[in-house]
Every structure is written in C-alpha cells, then in structure tokens.
PDB file of C-alpha atoms in Angstrom:
ATOM      1  CA  MET A   1      -9.441 -23.142 -23.567  1.00 60.00           C
ATOM      2  CA  SER A   2      -7.279 -25.959 -24.883  1.00 68.00           C
ATOM      3  CA  SER A   3      -3.980 -26.935 -23.308  1.00 76.00           C
ATOM      4  CA  THR A   4      -2.275 -26.177 -26.635  1.00 82.00           C
ATOM      5  CA  VAL A   5      -3.578 -22.594 -26.671  1.00 83.00           C
ATOM      6  CA  LYS A   6      -2.580 -22.112 -23.031  1.00 86.00           C
ATOM      7  CA  SER A   7       0.901 -23.468 -23.694  1.00 89.00           C
ATOM      8  CA  SER A   8       1.332 -21.152 -26.678  1.00 91.00           C
ATOM      9  CA  LEU A   9       0.270 -18.109 -24.662  1.00 93.00           C
ATOM     10  CA  ARG A  10       2.587 -19.033 -21.788  1.00 93.00           C
ATOM     11  CA  LYS A  11       5.500 -19.284 -24.236  1.00 95.00           C
ATOM     12  CA  GLN A  12       4.578 -15.934 -25.771  1.00 94.00           C
ATOM     13  CA  VAL A  13       4.632 -14.192 -22.391  1.00 95.00           C
ATOM     14  CA  ALA A  14       7.814 -15.996 -21.317  1.00 94.00           C
ATOM     15  CA  ASN A  15       9.497 -14.691 -24.449  1.00 96.00           C
ATOM     16  CA  ARG A  16       8.469 -11.125 -23.595  1.00 96.00           C
ATOM     17  CA  LEU A  17       9.787 -11.472 -20.058  1.00 95.00           C
ATOM     18  CA  SER A  18      13.101 -12.907 -21.231  1.00 94.00           C
ATOM     19  CA  TYR A  19      14.072  -9.504 -22.626  1.00 95.00           C
ATOM     20  CA  LEU A  20      13.562  -7.645 -19.342  1.00 96.00           C
ATOM     21  CA  SER A  21      16.578  -6.521 -17.341  1.00 96.00           C
ATOM     22  CA  SER A  22      16.685  -6.904 -13.570  1.00 96.00           C
ATOM     23  CA  ASN A  23      16.544  -3.108 -13.291  1.00 97.00           C
ATOM     24  CA  THR A  24      13.354  -2.980 -15.352  1.00 97.00           C
ATOM     25  CA  ILE A  25      11.738  -5.647 -13.190  1.00 98.00           C
ATOM     26  CA  SER A  26      12.768  -3.832 -10.000  1.00 97.00           C
ATOM     27  CA  THR A  27      11.472  -0.499 -11.288  1.00 98.00           C
ATOM     28  CA  GLN A  28       8.126  -1.974 -12.297  1.00 98.00           C
ATOM     29  CA  SER A  29       7.901  -3.773  -8.950  1.00 98.00           C
ATOM     30  CA  ILE A  30       8.460  -0.586  -6.979  1.00 98.00           C
ATOM     31  CA  ASN A  31       5.954   1.282  -9.154  1.00 98.00           C
ATOM     32  CA  ALA A  32       3.353  -1.432  -8.606  1.00 98.00           C
ATOM     33  CA  THR A  33       3.975  -1.433  -4.859  1.00 98.00           C
ATOM     34  CA  ASN A  34       3.561   2.344  -4.690  1.00 98.00           C
ATOM     35  CA  LEU A  35       0.311   2.070  -6.634  1.00 98.00           C
ATOM     36  CA  ILE A  36      -1.059  -0.772  -4.517  1.00 99.00           C
ATOM     37  CA  THR A  37      -0.278   0.837  -1.174  1.00 98.00           C
ATOM     38  CA  LYS A  38      -2.270   3.952  -2.130  1.00 98.00           C
ATOM     39  CA  GLN A  39      -5.449   2.010  -2.870  1.00 98.00           C
ATOM     40  CA  PRO A  40      -8.272   2.081  -0.289  1.00 98.00           C
ATOM     41  CA  PHE A  41      -8.699  -1.704  -0.512  1.00 98.00           C
ATOM     42  CA  TYR A  42      -5.104  -2.084   0.693  1.00 99.00           C
ATOM     43  CA  GLU A  43      -5.122   0.752   3.220  1.00 98.00           C
ATOM     44  CA  ASN A  44      -8.293  -0.622   4.830  1.00 98.00           C
ATOM     45  CA  ALA A  45      -7.156  -4.254   4.842  1.00 99.00           C
ATOM     46  CA  ASN A  46      -6.236  -5.782   8.187  1.00 98.00           C
ATOM     47  CA  SER A  47      -5.012  -9.046   6.693  1.00 98.00           C
ATOM     48  CA  ILE A  48      -3.631 -10.003   3.289  1.00 99.00           C
ATOM     49  CA  ALA A  49      -2.235 -13.056   1.538  1.00 99.00           C
ATOM     50  CA  LEU A  50       0.730 -12.618  -0.768  1.00 98.00           C
ATOM     51  CA  TYR A  51       3.262 -14.898  -2.488  1.00 98.00           C
ATOM     52  CA  MET A  52       7.020 -15.214  -2.884  1.00 96.00           C
ATOM     53  CA  HIS A  53       8.016 -14.253  -6.418  1.00 95.00           C
ATOM     54  CA  LEU A  54      10.025 -16.283  -8.900  1.00 90.00           C
ATOM     55  CA  PRO A  55      13.345 -14.473  -9.518  1.00 86.00           C
ATOM     56  CA  ASP A  56      13.870 -12.767 -12.894  1.00 86.00           C
ATOM     57  CA  ILE A  57      10.412 -13.532 -14.321  1.00 90.00           C
ATOM     58  CA  GLU A  58       7.887 -12.129 -11.824  1.00 95.00           C
ATOM     59  CA  LEU A  59       7.125  -8.869 -10.116  1.00 98.00           C
ATOM     60  CA  GLU A  60       9.191  -8.639  -6.918  1.00 98.00           C
ATOM     61  CA  THR A  61       6.776  -9.040  -4.015  1.00 98.00           C
ATOM     62  CA  ASN A  62       9.313  -8.347  -1.262  1.00 97.00           C
ATOM     63  CA  HIS A  63       8.600  -4.600  -1.481  1.00 98.00           C
ATOM     64  CA  LEU A  64       4.878  -5.086  -0.846  1.00 99.00           C
ATOM     65  CA  LEU A  65       5.552  -7.747   1.779  1.00 98.00           C
ATOM     66  CA  ALA A  66       7.823  -5.412   3.747  1.00 98.00           C
ATOM     67  CA  HIS A  67       5.311  -2.556   3.503  1.00 99.00           C
ATOM     68  CA  ALA A  68       2.467  -4.742   4.761  1.00 99.00           C
ATOM     69  CA  LEU A  69       4.483  -6.017   7.721  1.00 98.00           C
ATOM     70  CA  ASN A  70       5.660  -2.509   8.593  1.00 98.00           C
ATOM     71  CA  SER A  71       2.017  -1.397   8.446  1.00 98.00           C
ATOM     72  CA  ASN A  72       1.118  -4.042  11.052  1.00 98.00           C
ATOM     73  CA  LYS A  73      -1.072  -6.007   8.690  1.00 98.00           C
ATOM     74  CA  LYS A  74      -1.537  -9.726   9.212  1.00 98.00           C
ATOM     75  CA  VAL A  75       0.354 -11.335   6.331  1.00 98.00           C
ATOM     76  CA  PHE A  76       0.086 -14.885   4.994  1.00 98.00           C
ATOM     77  CA  LEU A  77       2.370 -16.645   2.513  1.00 98.00           C
ATOM     78  CA  PRO A  78       1.753 -19.936   0.675  1.00 97.00           C
ATOM     79  CA  ARG A  79       3.229 -23.369   1.173  1.00 95.00           C
ATOM     80  CA  ILE A  80       2.482 -26.351  -1.083  1.00 93.00           C
ATOM     81  CA  GLU A  81       1.643 -29.608   0.687  1.00 93.00           C
ATOM     82  CA  LYS A  82       0.649 -33.093  -0.413  1.00 94.00           C
ATOM     83  CA  LEU A  83      -3.051 -33.704   0.203  1.00 96.00           C
ATOM     84  CA  GLU A  84      -2.389 -36.630   2.515  1.00 94.00           C
ATOM     85  CA  LYS A  85      -0.269 -34.625   4.966  1.00 92.00           C
ATOM     86  CA  PHE A  86      -3.305 -32.956   6.541  1.00 91.00           C
ATOM     87  CA  ASN A  87      -6.031 -35.109   4.979  1.00 92.00           C
ATOM     88  CA  ASP A  88      -7.045 -32.349   2.581  1.00 94.00           C
ATOM     89  CA  TYR A  89      -9.767 -33.533   0.228  1.00 91.00           C
ATOM     90  CA  LYS A  90      -9.192 -33.947  -3.491  1.00 93.00           C
ATOM     91  CA  ARG A  91     -11.133 -31.371  -5.522  1.00 92.00           C
ATOM     92  CA  PHE A  92     -10.260 -32.607  -9.014  1.00 89.00           C
ATOM     93  CA  GLU A  93      -9.156 -35.915 -10.479  1.00 86.00           C
ATOM     94  CA  LYS A  94      -5.407 -35.416 -10.860  1.00 89.00           C
ATOM     95  CA  GLN A  95      -4.900 -33.279  -7.758  1.00 94.00           C
ATOM     96  CA  LYS A  96      -2.056 -34.395  -5.494  1.00 95.00           C
ATOM     97  CA  SER A  97      -1.285 -31.244  -3.491  1.00 95.00           C
ATOM     98  CA  CYS A  98      -2.769 -27.917  -2.430  1.00 96.00           C
ATOM     99  CA  LEU A  99      -1.855 -24.560  -0.935  1.00 96.00           C
ATOM    100  CA  HIS A 100      -1.751 -23.743   2.760  1.00 97.00           C
ATOM    101  CA  PHE A 101      -1.281 -20.100   3.733  1.00 98.00           C
ATOM    102  CA  LEU A 102       0.788 -19.457   6.866  1.00 97.00           C
ATOM    103  CA  SER A 103       1.188 -16.181   8.729  1.00 97.00           C
ATOM    104  CA  VAL A 104       4.582 -14.477   8.965  1.00 97.00           C
ATOM    105  CA  SER A 105       5.641 -11.697  11.296  1.00 96.00           C
ATOM    106  CA  SER A 106       8.877 -10.152   9.990  1.00 96.00           C
ATOM    107  CA  MET A 107      11.184  -9.849   7.004  1.00 97.00           C
ATOM    108  CA  ASP A 108      13.931 -11.506   9.061  1.00 96.00           C
ATOM    109  CA  GLN A 109      11.703 -14.558   9.355  1.00 96.00           C
ATOM    110  CA  VAL A 110      10.939 -14.483   5.624  1.00 95.00           C
ATOM    111  CA  ASN A 111      14.607 -14.146   4.673  1.00 94.00           C
ATOM    112  CA  ASN A 112      15.390 -17.334   6.587  1.00 94.00           C
ATOM    113  CA  PHE A 113      12.848 -19.463   4.725  1.00 93.00           C
ATOM    114  CA  ILE A 114      14.282 -22.519   2.988  1.00 89.00           C
ATOM    115  CA  PRO A 115      13.565 -22.951  -0.756  1.00 89.00           C
ATOM    116  CA  ARG A 116      11.297 -25.903  -1.526  1.00 86.00           C
ATOM    117  CA  GLY A 117       9.642 -27.657  -4.440  1.00 81.00           C
ATOM    118  CA  LYS A 118       9.918 -27.565  -8.200  1.00 80.00           C
ATOM    119  CA  TYR A 119      10.580 -23.837  -8.415  1.00 80.00           C
ATOM    120  CA  GLN A 120      12.731 -23.614  -5.262  1.00 87.00           C
ATOM    121  CA  ILE A 121      10.548 -20.886  -3.802  1.00 90.00           C
ATOM    122  CA  ARG A 122      11.081 -19.968  -0.169  1.00 90.00           C
ATOM    123  CA  GLU A 123       8.106 -21.128   1.880  1.00 93.00           C
ATOM    124  CA  PRO A 124       7.041 -20.494   5.493  1.00 94.00           C
ATOM    125  CA  ASP A 125       7.146 -23.091   8.266  1.00 92.00           C
ATOM    126  CA  TYR A 126       4.327 -24.243  10.522  1.00 91.00           C
ATOM    127  CA  GLU A 127       4.016 -23.122  14.112  1.00 87.00           C
ATOM    128  CA  PRO A 128       3.051 -25.713  16.767  1.00 81.00           C
ATOM    129  CA  ASN A 129      -0.466 -27.111  16.242  1.00 81.00           C
ATOM    130  CA  MET A 130      -0.641 -25.264  12.898  1.00 84.00           C
ATOM    131  CA  GLY A 131      -1.456 -22.071  14.776  1.00 88.00           C
ATOM    132  CA  ASN A 132      -0.305 -19.913  11.866  1.00 94.00           C
ATOM    133  CA  ASP A 133      -2.313 -21.773   9.194  1.00 96.00           C
ATOM    134  CA  MET A 134      -4.996 -19.452   7.816  1.00 96.00           C
ATOM    135  CA  ILE A 135      -7.848 -21.931   7.495  1.00 94.00           C
ATOM    136  CA  HIS A 136      -6.857 -24.133  10.441  1.00 92.00           C
ATOM    137  CA  SER A 137      -6.799 -21.072  12.737  1.00 93.00           C
ATOM    138  CA  ASP A 138     -10.047 -19.657  11.268  1.00 95.00           C
ATOM    139  CA  THR A 139      -8.402 -16.406  10.208  1.00 96.00           C
ATOM    140  CA  LYS A 140     -10.111 -14.579   7.353  1.00 97.00           C
ATOM    141  CA  ILE A 141      -8.212 -12.342   4.956  1.00 98.00           C
ATOM    142  CA  ASP A 142      -9.348  -9.140   3.278  1.00 98.00           C
ATOM    143  CA  VAL A 143      -7.197  -9.303   0.144  1.00 99.00           C
ATOM    144  CA  LEU A 144      -5.549 -12.148  -1.760  1.00 99.00           C
ATOM    145  CA  PHE A 145      -2.777 -11.092  -4.150  1.00 99.00           C
ATOM    146  CA  LEU A 146      -2.300 -13.640  -6.924  1.00 98.00           C
ATOM    147  CA  PRO A 147       0.521 -14.392  -9.361  1.00 97.00           C
ATOM    148  CA  ALA A 148      -0.049 -15.429 -12.968  1.00 96.00           C
ATOM    149  CA  VAL A 149       1.583 -15.909 -16.317  1.00 96.00           C
ATOM    150  CA  ALA A 150      -0.843 -13.483 -17.971  1.00 96.00           C
ATOM    151  CA  TYR A 151      -3.806 -11.200 -17.229  1.00 96.00           C
ATOM    152  CA  THR A 152      -6.444  -9.290 -19.137  1.00 95.00           C
ATOM    153  CA  LYS A 153      -7.882  -5.891 -18.231  1.00 96.00           C
ATOM    154  CA  ASP A 154     -11.219  -7.451 -17.319  1.00 95.00           C
ATOM    155  CA  GLY A 155      -9.785  -9.821 -14.724  1.00 96.00           C
ATOM    156  CA  ARG A 156      -9.048 -13.017 -16.600  1.00 95.00           C
ATOM    157  CA  ARG A 157      -5.991 -14.872 -15.399  1.00 96.00           C
ATOM    158  CA  LEU A 158      -3.766 -17.550 -16.910  1.00 94.00           C
ATOM    159  CA  GLY A 159      -1.734 -19.343 -14.252  1.00 91.00           C
ATOM    160  CA  HIS A 160       1.172 -21.752 -14.488  1.00 89.00           C
ATOM    161  CA  GLY A 161      -1.176 -24.712 -14.904  1.00 85.00           C
ATOM    162  CA  GLY A 162      -1.250 -26.237 -11.427  1.00 87.00           C
ATOM    163  CA  GLY A 163      -4.640 -24.831 -10.461  1.00 90.00           C
ATOM    164  CA  PHE A 164      -3.378 -24.033  -6.964  1.00 95.00           C
ATOM    165  CA  TYR A 165      -4.977 -20.618  -6.549  1.00 96.00           C
ATOM    166  CA  ASP A 166      -8.360 -21.431  -8.100  1.00 95.00           C
ATOM    167  CA  ASP A 167      -8.438 -24.458  -5.804  1.00 96.00           C
ATOM    168  CA  PHE A 168      -7.446 -22.492  -2.700  1.00 97.00           C
ATOM    169  CA  ILE A 169     -10.063 -19.803  -3.307  1.00 97.00           C
ATOM    170  CA  LYS A 170     -12.786 -22.456  -3.439  1.00 96.00           C
ATOM    171  CA  ARG A 171     -11.477 -24.145  -0.271  1.00 97.00           C
ATOM    172  CA  TYR A 172     -11.402 -20.759   1.448  1.00 97.00           C
ATOM    173  CA  GLN A 173     -14.956 -19.916   0.363  1.00 96.00           C
ATOM    174  CA  THR A 174     -16.240 -23.305   1.491  1.00 95.00           C
ATOM    175  CA  HIS A 175     -14.661 -22.882   4.928  1.00 96.00           C
ATOM    176  CA  PHE A 176     -15.496 -19.236   5.600  1.00 97.00           C
ATOM    177  CA  ASN A 177     -18.504 -18.589   3.340  1.00 97.00           C
ATOM    178  CA  HIS A 178     -16.562 -15.488   2.359  1.00 94.00           C
ATOM    179  CA  ARG A 179     -14.624 -14.396  -0.703  1.00 95.00           C
ATOM    180  CA  PRO A 180     -11.600 -12.123  -0.245  1.00 98.00           C
ATOM    181  CA  LEU A 181     -10.849  -9.388  -2.737  1.00 98.00           C
ATOM    182  CA  LEU A 182      -8.798 -10.943  -5.541  1.00 98.00           C
ATOM    183  CA  VAL A 183      -5.984  -8.803  -6.939  1.00 99.00           C
ATOM    184  CA  GLY A 184      -3.696  -9.993  -9.716  1.00 98.00           C
ATOM    185  CA  ILE A 185      -0.280  -8.333  -9.763  1.00 99.00           C
ATOM    186  CA  GLY A 186       2.540  -8.584 -12.261  1.00 98.00           C
ATOM    187  CA  LEU A 187       4.694  -6.913 -14.880  1.00 98.00           C
ATOM    188  CA  GLU A 188       3.397  -4.852 -17.797  1.00 98.00           C
ATOM    189  CA  GLU A 189       4.533  -7.515 -20.254  1.00 98.00           C
ATOM    190  CA  GLN A 190       2.100  -9.971 -18.672  1.00 98.00           C
ATOM    191  CA  LEU A 191      -0.958  -8.004 -19.782  1.00 97.00           C
ATOM    192  CA  ILE A 192      -2.822  -9.492 -22.749  1.00 95.00           C
ATOM    193  CA  MET A 193      -4.738  -6.803 -24.627  1.00 91.00           C
ATOM    194  CA  ASN A 194      -7.348  -9.096 -26.224  1.00 85.00           C
ATOM    195  CA  SER A 195      -9.493 -10.569 -23.452  1.00 81.00           C
ATOM    196  CA  GLN A 196     -10.646 -13.382 -25.714  1.00 84.00           C
ATOM    197  CA  ASP A 197      -7.095 -14.737 -25.758  1.00 86.00           C
ATOM    198  CA  ILE A 198      -7.793 -16.062 -22.243  1.00 88.00           C
ATOM    199  CA  LEU A 199     -11.044 -18.001 -22.328  1.00 83.00           C
ATOM    200  CA  LEU A 200     -12.644 -18.691 -18.965  1.00 81.00           C
ATOM    201  CA  GLU A 201     -13.390 -22.231 -17.828  1.00 82.00           C
ATOM    202  CA  PRO A 202     -15.938 -23.169 -15.128  1.00 80.00           C
ATOM    203  CA  HIS A 203     -13.273 -23.510 -12.418  1.00 82.00           C
ATOM    204  CA  ASP A 204     -11.525 -20.198 -13.211  1.00 85.00           C
ATOM    205  CA  GLU A 205     -11.800 -17.364 -10.689  1.00 88.00           C
ATOM    206  CA  CYS A 206     -12.172 -13.816 -12.025  1.00 94.00           C
ATOM    207  CA  LEU A 207     -10.180 -11.026 -10.417  1.00 97.00           C
ATOM    208  CA  ASP A 208     -11.461  -7.809  -8.879  1.00 97.00           C
ATOM    209  CA  TYR A 209      -8.377  -5.800  -9.794  1.00 98.00           C
ATOM    210  CA  VAL A 210      -5.318  -6.225 -11.997  1.00 98.00           C
ATOM    211  CA  ILE A 211      -2.158  -4.201 -11.343  1.00 98.00           C
ATOM    212  CA  VAL A 212       0.781  -4.574 -13.713  1.00 98.00           C
ATOM    213  CA  GLY A 213       3.688  -2.179 -13.288  1.00 96.00           C
ATOM    214  CA  ASN A 214       2.083   1.252 -12.943  1.00 95.00           C
ATOM    215  CA  GLN A 215      -1.156   0.218 -14.682  1.00 96.00           C
ATOM    216  CA  PHE A 216      -4.316  -0.277 -12.622  1.00 97.00           C
ATOM    217  CA  TYR A 217      -7.511  -1.952 -13.811  1.00 97.00           C
ATOM    218  CA  LYS A 218     -10.801  -2.417 -11.992  1.00 96.00           C
ATOM    219  CA  CYS A 219     -12.248  -5.563 -13.489  1.00 94.00           C
ATOM    220  CA  HIS A 220     -15.711  -6.547 -14.591  1.00 69.00           C
ATOM    221  CA  ALA A 221     -15.062  -9.990 -16.080  1.00 49.00           C
TER     222      ALA A 221
END
C-alpha cells in the first residue's frame, strides 16, 4: 500500500471526523464502552493495555479506562521513548523510538499525567527500577486495545504512520511467546466499508475484533 494511498485515506477519514460534534464523540464513546464491557473477552480479562485518546478526533478512552480500574483489572498505558534510553533494539531502518506500556492504578494518577511529545498526549511515569513496565516486569496482558485512523470489518487497520503498535506487538510476542487479543476501537466514521482500501503489508498486524461506536465486528482478516 503506497504512502500516497495511505495519505489520501487518512485525509478522507480526517475530513469525516472534522464534522463531528463533541457530543457525538462522547455519545459514541459511551456506547462503545458499554458494548466492550459486556463482551466475554473483556469480562474475563485480568489485564489490559489501553491508550490515551487524542481530543476531538478519537473515541474517548477515559470511560473504558475508569471501568477497567474500577473492575480491579491491571491496566497499562503507553509511553513513547527513544530507543537509546533503555537500549531497545531497532526493528526497522528508520526507527528512532518505541512504545513502553506502564501500569496505572487510579484515575487520579492518570489525571495528573503530564502531556508529552508531538501530540501532547498524557503519558504515565516510571516507578523505581521500571517496576511498572509491562515487558520489564514480565507481566502479560490479555487484551490490547489499539487506536487507528481507519479500520475495516475484517480487522485491517491503518494507523497514523509511526508503526508503534505493530512494532510493540512483535516485541511483546518475542518476549513472551504470546499474542494478546487485539481489539481496535474507534468512531463509526473510522470504518472503511471496502476492505481492499486498506491493503495489508508484511509487518501489519490483523485485529481480532473491531468496535466502532455501537458496531461490533469479529474479524477474520
């Protein structure tokens, strides 16, 4: 899938999202949370990894985050770090940074995170000796919830272009010899009806489920 095609599709979805009101985004986010929390894969999960949403253009993940913490699930959130900080190995030629997932224990803690990076997303802090780092502490997760620009019903995903999640999944699998359930979540406007509009590349990870607004898809990509 060429970079030109990807760029065009990202612009198309961004245009759709630009027309959404904050109320529409909140309503879809609550609907998605209600749908997710009723699924057996979520109910049976002891540990999950989630992400902090981008305001005004992504499904609000704070509802699901609060539910998971209140349900006493182990919850991890991502932080972007330069490869050299922890001597993480380079997986592809232009890679300069990667994701680390850190556990969090309360919404009060989350609300005090400081925005970092290009998108000014709030990110968690490290505990002493990296005790809350998922891979460093050898803590497996049951479900990984992923963001995206666009999804298809059969589990194809178009990200923002950094390759962070595809890279993390491979690092996780290498370390644990285990693949968590992959669930893409988003807004209804992020669903692409023609699967062939998102062509898979060798490094792309296919999703097990896609949930956009109140729509639920079990994937067989």
